[in-house]
PDB file of C-alpha atoms in Angstrom:
ATOM      1  CA  MET A 229     120.980  90.401 125.505  1.00  0.00           C
ATOM      2  CA  LYS A 230     122.484  87.469 123.698  1.00  0.00           C
ATOM      3  CA  ASN A 231     120.622  84.159 123.610  1.00  0.00           C
ATOM      4  CA  SER A 232     120.247  82.399 126.939  1.00  0.00           C
ATOM      5  CA  GLN A 233     122.668  79.618 126.022  1.00  0.00           C
ATOM      6  CA  PHE A 234     125.411  82.158 126.725  1.00  0.00           C
ATOM      7  CA  PRO A 235     124.813  82.958 130.397  1.00  0.00           C
ATOM      8  CA  GLY A 236     128.090  84.825 130.840  1.00  0.00           C
ATOM      9  CA  ARG A 237     126.951  88.149 129.432  1.00  0.00           C
ATOM     10  CA  VAL A 238     123.656  87.887 131.294  1.00  0.00           C
ATOM     11  CA  ALA A 239     125.511  87.365 134.574  1.00  0.00           C
ATOM     12  CA  ALA A 240     127.751  90.318 133.863  1.00  0.00           C
ATOM     13  CA  ALA A 241     124.758  92.530 133.119  1.00  0.00           C
ATOM     14  CA  VAL A 242     123.116  91.508 136.401  1.00  0.00           C
ATOM     15  CA  ALA A 243     126.331  92.370 138.216  1.00  0.00           C
ATOM     16  CA  LEU A 244     126.227  95.801 136.618  1.00  0.00           C
ATOM     17  CA  VAL A 245     122.648  96.419 137.702  1.00  0.00           C
ATOM     18  CA  PHE A 246     123.414  95.670 141.346  1.00  0.00           C
ATOM     19  CA  GLY A 247     127.047  96.755 141.533  1.00  0.00           C
ATOM     20  CA  VAL A 248     127.779  99.767 139.352  1.00  0.00           C
ATOM     21  CA  ALA A 249     125.669 102.205 137.388  1.00  0.00           C
ATOM     22  CA  CYS A 250     126.726 103.971 134.207  1.00  0.00           C
ATOM     23  CA  THR A 251     130.311 104.625 135.130  1.00  0.00           C
ATOM     24  CA  THR A 252     133.791 103.617 134.072  1.00  0.00           C
ATOM     25  CA  LEU A 253     134.335 100.221 135.677  1.00  0.00           C
ATOM     26  CA  ARG A 254     138.089 100.698 135.786  1.00  0.00           C
ATOM     27  CA  ALA A 255     139.155  97.330 134.498  1.00  0.00           C
ATOM     28  CA  PRO A 256     142.827  96.783 135.410  1.00  0.00           C
ATOM     29  CA  LEU A 257     144.715  98.499 132.589  1.00  0.00           C
ATOM     30  CA  PRO A 258     148.391  98.128 131.601  1.00  0.00           C
ATOM     31  CA  ALA A 259     150.675 100.781 133.060  1.00  0.00           C
ATOM     32  CA  SER A 260     151.353 102.177 129.575  1.00  0.00           C
ATOM     33  CA  LEU A 261     147.724 103.377 129.391  1.00  0.00           C
ATOM     34  CA  GLU A 262     147.598 105.129 132.773  1.00  0.00           C
ATOM     35  CA  ASN A 263     148.353 108.517 131.184  1.00  0.00           C
ATOM     36  CA  ALA A 264     146.350 107.948 128.005  1.00  0.00           C
ATOM     37  CA  PRO A 265     143.131 109.971 127.521  1.00  0.00           C
ATOM     38  CA  ALA A 266     140.017 108.023 128.563  1.00  0.00           C
ATOM     39  CA  TRP A 267     137.319 108.616 125.933  1.00  0.00           C
ATOM     40  CA  GLN A 268     133.888 107.731 127.206  1.00  0.00           C
ATOM     41  CA  LEU A 269     131.151 106.731 124.783  1.00  0.00           C
ATOM     42  CA  LYS A 270     128.540 109.460 124.275  1.00  0.00           C
ATOM     43  CA  LYS A 271     125.129 108.408 122.971  1.00  0.00           C
ATOM     44  CA  HIS A 272     122.555 110.280 120.902  1.00  0.00           C
ATOM     45  CA  ARG A 273     119.377 108.861 119.362  1.00  0.00           C
ATOM     46  CA  GLY A 274     116.973 110.097 116.738  1.00  0.00           C
ATOM     47  CA  GLY A 275     117.206 112.022 113.483  1.00  0.00           C
ATOM     48  CA  GLU A 276     117.696 110.675 109.999  1.00  0.00           C
ATOM     49  CA  GLY A 277     120.897 108.877 110.953  1.00  0.00           C
ATOM     50  CA  GLY A 278     119.256 106.939 113.794  1.00  0.00           C
ATOM     51  CA  GLN A 279     121.495 106.064 116.705  1.00  0.00           C
ATOM     52  CA  GLN A 280     124.676 108.158 116.899  1.00  0.00           C
ATOM     53  CA  LEU A 281     127.631 107.648 119.218  1.00  0.00           C
ATOM     54  CA  ARG A 282     130.955 109.375 119.736  1.00  0.00           C
ATOM     55  CA  PHE A 283     134.166 108.942 121.686  1.00  0.00           C
ATOM     56  CA  GLY A 284     137.170 111.246 121.419  1.00  0.00           C
ATOM     57  CA  ASN A 285     137.526 112.423 117.813  1.00  0.00           C
ATOM     58  CA  PHE A 286     135.637 109.455 116.383  1.00  0.00           C
ATOM     59  CA  ALA A 287     131.951 109.290 115.410  1.00  0.00           C
ATOM     60  CA  ILE A 288     129.651 106.292 114.894  1.00  0.00           C
ATOM     61  CA  THR A 289     126.512 106.802 112.799  1.00  0.00           C
ATOM     62  CA  ASP A 290     123.941 104.861 110.773  1.00  0.00           C
ATOM     63  CA  VAL A 291     123.919 101.883 113.165  1.00  0.00           C
ATOM     64  CA  ARG A 292     121.911  99.045 111.629  1.00  0.00           C
ATOM     65  CA  ARG A 293     121.158  95.852 113.561  1.00  0.00           C
ATOM     66  CA  GLY A 294     119.640  92.874 111.819  1.00  0.00           C
ATOM     67  CA  TRP A 295     117.335  90.308 113.376  1.00  0.00           C
ATOM     68  CA  ARG A 296     118.948  87.333 115.076  1.00  0.00           C
ATOM     69  CA  HIS A 297     118.181  84.250 112.999  1.00  0.00           C
ATOM     70  CA  SER A 298     118.203  80.943 114.858  1.00  0.00           C
ATOM     71  CA  ARG A 299     117.734  77.303 113.921  1.00  0.00           C
ATOM     72  CA  SER A 300     118.030  74.087 115.864  1.00  0.00           C
ATOM     73  CA  ARG A 301     117.696  70.355 115.398  1.00  0.00           C
ATOM     74  CA  GLY A 302     117.418  67.375 117.687  1.00  0.00           C
ATOM     75  CA  ALA A 303     117.918  63.642 117.474  1.00  0.00           C
ATOM     76  CA  ARG A 304     118.160  60.553 119.602  1.00  0.00           C
ATOM     77  CA  LEU A 305     121.646  59.069 119.471  1.00  0.00           C
ATOM     78  CA  ASN A 306     123.010  55.693 120.489  1.00  0.00           C
ATOM     79  CA  LEU A 307     126.475  56.364 121.917  1.00  0.00           C
ATOM     80  CA  ARG A 308     128.995  53.725 122.847  1.00  0.00           C
ATOM     81  CA  LEU A 309     130.286  53.677 126.382  1.00  0.00           C
ATOM     82  CA  SER A 310     133.989  53.978 127.190  1.00  0.00           C
ATOM     83  CA  SER A 311     136.445  51.298 126.116  1.00  0.00           C
ATOM     84  CA  ASN A 312     136.412  49.920 129.656  1.00  0.00           C
ATOM     85  CA  GLU A 313     132.644  49.373 129.575  1.00  0.00           C
ATOM     86  CA  ALA A 314     130.433  47.285 127.359  1.00  0.00           C
ATOM     87  CA  GLY A 315     127.275  48.402 125.627  1.00  0.00           C
ATOM     88  CA  SER A 316     125.856  51.789 124.668  1.00  0.00           C
ATOM     89  CA  VAL A 317     123.384  54.404 125.870  1.00  0.00           C
ATOM     90  CA  TRP A 318     120.649  56.426 124.183  1.00  0.00           C
ATOM     91  CA  VAL A 319     120.833  60.225 124.659  1.00  0.00           C
ATOM     92  CA  ASP A 320     118.893  63.224 123.371  1.00  0.00           C
ATOM     93  CA  TYR A 321     121.111  65.333 121.127  1.00  0.00           C
ATOM     94  CA  THR A 322     120.443  68.986 120.310  1.00  0.00           C
ATOM     95  CA  GLU A 323     122.282  71.465 118.134  1.00  0.00           C
ATOM     96  CA  ALA A 324     121.435  75.168 117.831  1.00  0.00           C
ATOM     97  CA  ARG A 325     122.896  77.932 115.688  1.00  0.00           C
ATOM     98  CA  SER A 326     122.169  81.639 115.516  1.00  0.00           C
ATOM     99  CA  ARG A 327     123.418  84.558 113.454  1.00  0.00           C
ATOM    100  CA  GLN A 328     123.007  88.329 113.590  1.00  0.00           C
ATOM    101  CA  LYS A 329     124.376  91.084 111.347  1.00  0.00           C
ATOM    102  CA  LEU A 330     125.421  94.600 112.327  1.00  0.00           C
ATOM    103  CA  SER A 331     126.757  97.534 110.322  1.00  0.00           C
ATOM    104  CA  PHE A 332     127.634 101.157 110.996  1.00  0.00           C
ATOM    105  CA  ALA A 333     129.548 104.104 109.587  1.00  0.00           C
ATOM    106  CA  PHE A 334     132.710 105.133 111.419  1.00  0.00           C
ATOM    107  CA  ARG A 335     134.357 108.512 110.836  1.00  0.00           C
ATOM    108  CA  PRO A 336     137.682 109.661 112.307  1.00  0.00           C
ATOM    109  CA  ALA A 337     138.016 113.439 112.690  1.00  0.00           C
ATOM    110  CA  GLY A 338     139.219 114.986 109.444  1.00  0.00           C
ATOM    111  CA  SER A 339     138.429 111.921 107.349  1.00  0.00           C
ATOM    112  CA  PRO A 340     136.891 112.915 103.987  1.00  0.00           C
ATOM    113  CA  ALA A 341     134.626 109.856 103.970  1.00  0.00           C
ATOM    114  CA  PRO A 342     133.407 107.415 106.638  1.00  0.00           C
ATOM    115  CA  TRP A 343     134.611 103.857 107.064  1.00  0.00           C
ATOM    116  CA  LEU A 344     132.061 101.079 106.626  1.00  0.00           C
ATOM    117  CA  VAL A 345     132.059  98.465 109.402  1.00  0.00           C
ATOM    118  CA  GLN A 346     130.131  95.231 108.797  1.00  0.00           C
ATOM    119  CA  SER A 347     129.905  92.544 111.469  1.00  0.00           C
ATOM    120  CA  VAL A 348     128.430  89.077 111.902  1.00  0.00           C
ATOM    121  CA  ASP A 349     127.864  87.512 115.319  1.00  0.00           C
ATOM    122  CA  SER A 350     127.446  83.719 115.219  1.00  0.00           C
ATOM    123  CA  THR A 351     126.774  81.233 118.011  1.00  0.00           C
ATOM    124  CA  TRP A 352     126.775  77.448 118.054  1.00  0.00           C
ATOM    125  CA  GLN A 353     125.640  75.055 120.771  1.00  0.00           C
ATOM    126  CA  GLN A 354     125.953  71.273 120.933  1.00  0.00           C
ATOM    127  CA  ASP A 355     124.590  69.198 123.810  1.00  0.00           C
ATOM    128  CA  PRO A 356     125.965  66.692 124.464  1.00  0.00           C
ATOM    129  CA  ASP A 357     129.252  66.542 122.555  1.00  0.00           C
ATOM    130  CA  GLU A 358     130.131  63.612 120.298  1.00  0.00           C
ATOM    131  CA  HIS A 359     131.101  61.557 123.368  1.00  0.00           C
ATOM    132  CA  GLY A 360     127.823  62.250 125.178  1.00  0.00           C
ATOM    133  CA  THR A 361     129.538  63.924 128.120  1.00  0.00           C
ATOM    134  CA  TYR A 362     129.031  67.703 128.120  1.00  0.00           C
ATOM    135  CA  GLN A 363     127.652  70.780 126.446  1.00  0.00           C
ATOM    136  CA  THR A 364     129.804  72.762 123.997  1.00  0.00           C
ATOM    137  CA  LEU A 365     129.207  76.476 123.322  1.00  0.00           C
ATOM    138  CA  ARG A 366     130.960  78.668 120.804  1.00  0.00           C
ATOM    139  CA  ALA A 367     130.600  82.297 119.704  1.00  0.00           C
ATOM    140  CA  VAL A 368     132.414  83.899 116.773  1.00  0.00           C
ATOM    141  CA  TYR A 369     132.340  87.629 116.023  1.00  0.00           C
ATOM    142  CA  ARG A 370     133.781  88.882 112.719  1.00  0.00           C
ATOM    143  CA  SER A 371     133.990  92.492 111.569  1.00  0.00           C
ATOM    144  CA  THR A 372     135.276  93.980 108.324  1.00  0.00           C
ATOM    145  CA  LEU A 373     136.582  97.531 108.783  1.00  0.00           C
ATOM    146  CA  GLN A 374     136.628  99.124 105.343  1.00  0.00           C
ATOM    147  CA  GLU A 375     138.557 102.366 104.977  1.00  0.00           C
ATOM    148  CA  PRO A 376     137.653 104.015 101.635  1.00  0.00           C
ATOM    149  CA  THR A 377     139.950 102.931  98.767  1.00  0.00           C
ATOM    150  CA  GLN A 378     142.185 100.918 101.151  1.00  0.00           C
ATOM    151  CA  LEU A 379     142.692  97.248 101.949  1.00  0.00           C
ATOM    152  CA  PRO A 380     140.166  96.338 104.687  1.00  0.00           C
ATOM    153  CA  TRP A 381     140.993  95.356 108.250  1.00  0.00           C
ATOM    154  CA  LEU A 382     139.480  92.152 109.647  1.00  0.00           C
ATOM    155  CA  LEU A 383     138.565  91.634 113.317  1.00  0.00           C
ATOM    156  CA  GLN A 384     137.963  88.035 114.434  1.00  0.00           C
ATOM    157  CA  LEU A 385     136.985  87.189 118.002  1.00  0.00           C
ATOM    158  CA  ARG A 386     136.213  83.630 119.065  1.00  0.00           C
ATOM    159  CA  THR A 387     134.913  82.405 122.425  1.00  0.00           C
ATOM    160  CA  ASP A 388     134.793  78.702 123.340  1.00  0.00           C
ATOM    161  CA  PHE A 389     132.991  77.389 126.441  1.00  0.00           C
ATOM    162  CA  SER A 390     133.503  73.879 127.824  1.00  0.00           C
ATOM    163  CA  PRO A 391     133.785  72.124 131.201  1.00  0.00           C
ATOM    164  CA  GLN A 392     137.524  72.813 131.014  1.00  0.00           C
ATOM    165  CA  GLY A 393     136.826  76.558 131.049  1.00  0.00           C
ATOM    166  CA  ARG A 394     136.425  79.426 128.635  1.00  0.00           C
ATOM    167  CA  ARG A 395     138.862  80.587 125.975  1.00  0.00           C
ATOM    168  CA  VAL A 396     138.662  83.962 124.242  1.00  0.00           C
ATOM    169  CA  ALA A 397     141.054  84.788 121.413  1.00  0.00           C
ATOM    170  CA  GLY A 398     140.996  87.638 118.924  1.00  0.00           C
ATOM    171  CA  GLN A 399     143.037  89.239 116.169  1.00  0.00           C
ATOM    172  CA  LEU A 400     142.898  92.348 114.019  1.00  0.00           C
ATOM    173  CA  THR A 401     144.645  91.823 110.696  1.00  0.00           C
ATOM    174  CA  ARG A 402     145.289  93.599 107.431  1.00  0.00           C
ATOM    175  CA  GLY A 403     146.691  91.304 104.827  1.00  0.00           C
ATOM    176  CA  ALA A 404     149.507  89.062 106.037  1.00  0.00           C
ATOM    177  CA  ASP A 405     151.817  91.685 107.533  1.00  0.00           C
ATOM    178  CA  THR A 406     149.842  93.566 110.206  1.00  0.00           C
ATOM    179  CA  VAL A 407     148.577  91.621 113.214  1.00  0.00           C
ATOM    180  CA  VAL A 408     147.104  93.142 116.385  1.00  0.00           C
ATOM    181  CA  HIS A 409     146.193  90.732 119.179  1.00  0.00           C
ATOM    182  CA  VAL A 410     142.910  91.343 121.020  1.00  0.00           C
ATOM    183  CA  GLN A 411     143.243  90.146 124.616  1.00  0.00           C
ATOM    184  CA  PRO A 412     140.186  89.988 126.936  1.00  0.00           C
ATOM    185  CA  LEU A 413     139.926  91.476 130.432  1.00  0.00           C
ATOM    186  CA  PHE A 414     137.675  89.861 133.034  1.00  0.00           C
ATOM    187  CA  GLU A 415     138.123  92.033 136.145  1.00  0.00           C
ATOM    188  CA  TYR A 416     136.824  95.410 137.287  1.00  0.00           C
ATOM    189  CA  ALA A 417     136.695  97.546 140.417  1.00  0.00           C
ATOM    190  CA  ALA A 418     133.318  97.004 142.099  1.00  0.00           C
ATOM    191  CA  VAL A 419     133.484 100.392 143.849  1.00  0.00           C
ATOM    192  CA  PRO A 420     135.275 103.175 141.935  1.00  0.00           C
ATOM    193  CA  GLY A 421     138.289 104.257 143.953  1.00  0.00           C
ATOM    194  CA  ALA A 422     138.180 101.244 146.263  1.00  0.00           C
ATOM    195  CA  TRP A 423     139.887  98.908 143.759  1.00  0.00           C
ATOM    196  CA  VAL A 424     138.040  95.868 145.010  1.00  0.00           C
ATOM    197  CA  GLN A 425     138.506  93.748 141.924  1.00  0.00           C
ATOM    198  CA  LEU A 426     135.800  91.253 141.009  1.00  0.00           C
ATOM    199  CA  ARG A 427     135.961  88.658 138.287  1.00  0.00           C
ATOM    200  CA  SER A 428     133.267  88.950 135.641  1.00  0.00           C
ATOM    201  CA  ALA A 429     131.622  86.057 133.828  1.00  0.00           C
ATOM    202  CA  THR A 430     132.134  87.860 130.516  1.00  0.00           C
ATOM    203  CA  PRO A 431     134.894  90.168 129.230  1.00  0.00           C
ATOM    204  CA  THR A 432     134.709  93.642 130.747  1.00  0.00           C
ATOM    205  CA  GLY A 433     137.034  94.904 128.045  1.00  0.00           C
ATOM    206  CA  TYR A 434     139.853  94.144 125.642  1.00  0.00           C
ATOM    207  CA  VAL A 435     143.509  95.190 125.315  1.00  0.00           C
ATOM    208  CA  PHE A 436     145.165  95.620 121.906  1.00  0.00           C
ATOM    209  CA  LEU A 437     148.755  94.351 121.594  1.00  0.00           C
ATOM    210  CA  ASN A 438     151.199  94.307 118.693  1.00  0.00           C
ATOM    211  CA  SER A 439     153.178  91.212 117.740  1.00  0.00           C
ATOM    212  CA  ALA A 440     155.942  92.204 120.182  1.00  0.00           C
ATOM    213  CA  GLY A 441     153.465  92.380 123.078  1.00  0.00           C
ATOM    214  CA  HIS A 442     153.468  96.184 123.354  1.00  0.00           C
ATOM    215  CA  VAL A 443     150.137  97.730 124.360  1.00  0.00           C
ATOM    216  CA  LEU A 444     148.470  99.813 121.644  1.00  0.00           C
ATOM    217  CA  GLY A 445     145.147 100.580 123.321  1.00  0.00           C
ATOM    218  CA  ALA A 446     142.133  99.192 125.157  1.00  0.00           C
ATOM    219  CA  VAL A 447     138.349  99.332 125.301  1.00  0.00           C
ATOM    220  CA  GLU A 448     136.002  98.783 128.230  1.00  0.00           C
ATOM    221  CA  VAL A 449     132.743  97.338 126.886  1.00  0.00           C
ATOM    222  CA  LEU A 450     130.706  97.388 130.115  1.00  0.00           C
ATOM    223  CA  GLY A 451     129.698 100.378 132.230  1.00  0.00           C
ATOM    224  CA  CYS A 452     129.452 103.421 129.962  1.00  0.00           C
ATOM    225  CA  GLY A 453     132.110 102.198 127.546  1.00  0.00           C
ATOM    226  CA  THR A 454     135.567 103.775 127.454  1.00  0.00           C
ATOM    227  CA  VAL A 455     138.369 103.755 124.874  1.00  0.00           C
ATOM    228  CA  TRP A 456     142.099 104.335 125.395  1.00  0.00           C
ATOM    229  CA  LEU A 457     144.807 104.661 122.731  1.00  0.00           C
ATOM    230  CA  ALA A 458     148.421 104.411 123.867  1.00  0.00           C
ATOM    231  CA  PRO A 459     150.393 107.620 123.233  1.00  0.00           C
ATOM    232  CA  ALA A 460     153.218 105.473 121.821  1.00  0.00           C
ATOM    233  CA  ALA A 461     150.959 103.674 119.326  1.00  0.00           C
ATOM    234  CA  PRO A 462     151.749 104.584 115.687  1.00  0.00           C
ATOM    235  CA  PRO A 463     149.355 107.360 114.565  1.00  0.00           C
ATOM    236  CA  GLU A 464     148.366 105.366 111.462  1.00  0.00           C
ATOM    237  CA  LEU A 465     146.980 102.654 113.752  1.00  0.00           C
ATOM    238  CA  HIS A 466     144.722 105.014 115.717  1.00  0.00           C
ATOM    239  CA  PRO A 467     141.769 104.879 113.260  1.00  0.00           C
ATOM    240  CA  PRO A 468     141.699 101.054 112.875  1.00  0.00           C
ATOM    241  CA  LEU A 469     142.164 100.567 116.635  1.00  0.00           C
ATOM    242  CA  ALA A 470     139.327 103.007 117.336  1.00  0.00           C
ATOM    243  CA  ALA A 471     137.123 101.292 114.719  1.00  0.00           C
ATOM    244  CA  THR A 472     137.877  97.959 116.390  1.00  0.00           C
ATOM    245  CA  ALA A 473     136.890  99.417 119.760  1.00  0.00           C
ATOM    246  CA  ALA A 474     133.634 100.636 118.193  1.00  0.00           C
ATOM    247  CA  ALA A 475     132.901  97.189 116.738  1.00  0.00           C
ATOM    248  CA  LEU A 476     133.459  95.582 120.157  1.00  0.00           C
ATOM    249  CA  LEU A 477     131.287  98.165 121.927  1.00  0.00           C
ATOM    250  CA  LEU A 478     128.437  97.515 119.486  1.00  0.00           C
ATOM    251  CA  MET A 479     128.813  93.728 119.542  1.00  0.00           C
ATOM    252  CA  PRO A 480     125.398  92.071 120.095  1.00  0.00           C
ATOM    253  CA  GLY A 481     124.838  91.478 123.782  1.00  0.00           C
ATOM    254  CA  TYR A 482     125.800  94.997 124.902  1.00  0.00           C
ATOM    255  CA  ASP A 483     122.940  97.501 124.938  1.00  0.00           C
ATOM    256  CA  TRP A 484     124.181 100.875 123.654  1.00  0.00           C
TER     257      TRP A 484
END
C-alpha cells in the first residue's frame, strides 16, 4: 500500500477486506455505460514476461515496479501569531517526499507493436503548513502513453488533501488539441445487487469525459478491476482510453 501519510487508500482496502471480496464493486456508472461490455482484469504471473494482465482485447505485460524512494527533513520554526495577537510560537516542522516509478508494455489486439507506458507516482507532505495550522498532503501521478511512431499521450492525476477536504483532478492529453477529463468516483455498492451505496475514502474508479462532458469510458480500480468503453466513443480513442485505464489500475497503492 501507499505510504501511511495517505490513509485514504488504506481505509478503502480495509473496507474491501470486510465488505466485498474480489468482485465488481459496481460503482455508480453513467447511464451511457449501462450497455457497454464490462471487461474484468485477468491476472497471470510467472514466465519470462513476469506479471501479465488482460482485459477485453488489451494485454499488459512486462510490468516493472521501482522501489519507492523517500526523503524527509525537519526543523523548528518560529511562526508569528495572527494579526490580532502579539508574539510568536515555536513549532516542529516536517516535510516528506516520496517517488516511485512504474512501467509496462500495453498491446491492443491487432497492434503490430506494444505501447510503452511509463509512470511516476510522487507524494509530498508538509506539517504544519506555512501558517502553522494544519497538515498538507499531495499526490501526483503522471503517465506517458507512447504509441509506436506517434505523439505520446500524457495522463496527469493530482490529489490534494487539506482540512477543507480532498480534491482529485485528472486529464489525458495529446498535444494541445485532445483533452479527456478524468473524473473520480467515490461510491460503490456494499452488497452486489442491493445497491447500498457507501462512500469510500479513496477513489473506487474514474470516468473519462470529453471536453463536451460526454462519457467515453470508465475504470473501477478496486475489487477485481473492471474497464468500460462507451459504444459511442470514437474507435481511435479506444486504445488510449484503455491504456489510461491500465495505468490507473496499476497505480501504486493497488495490489494487482
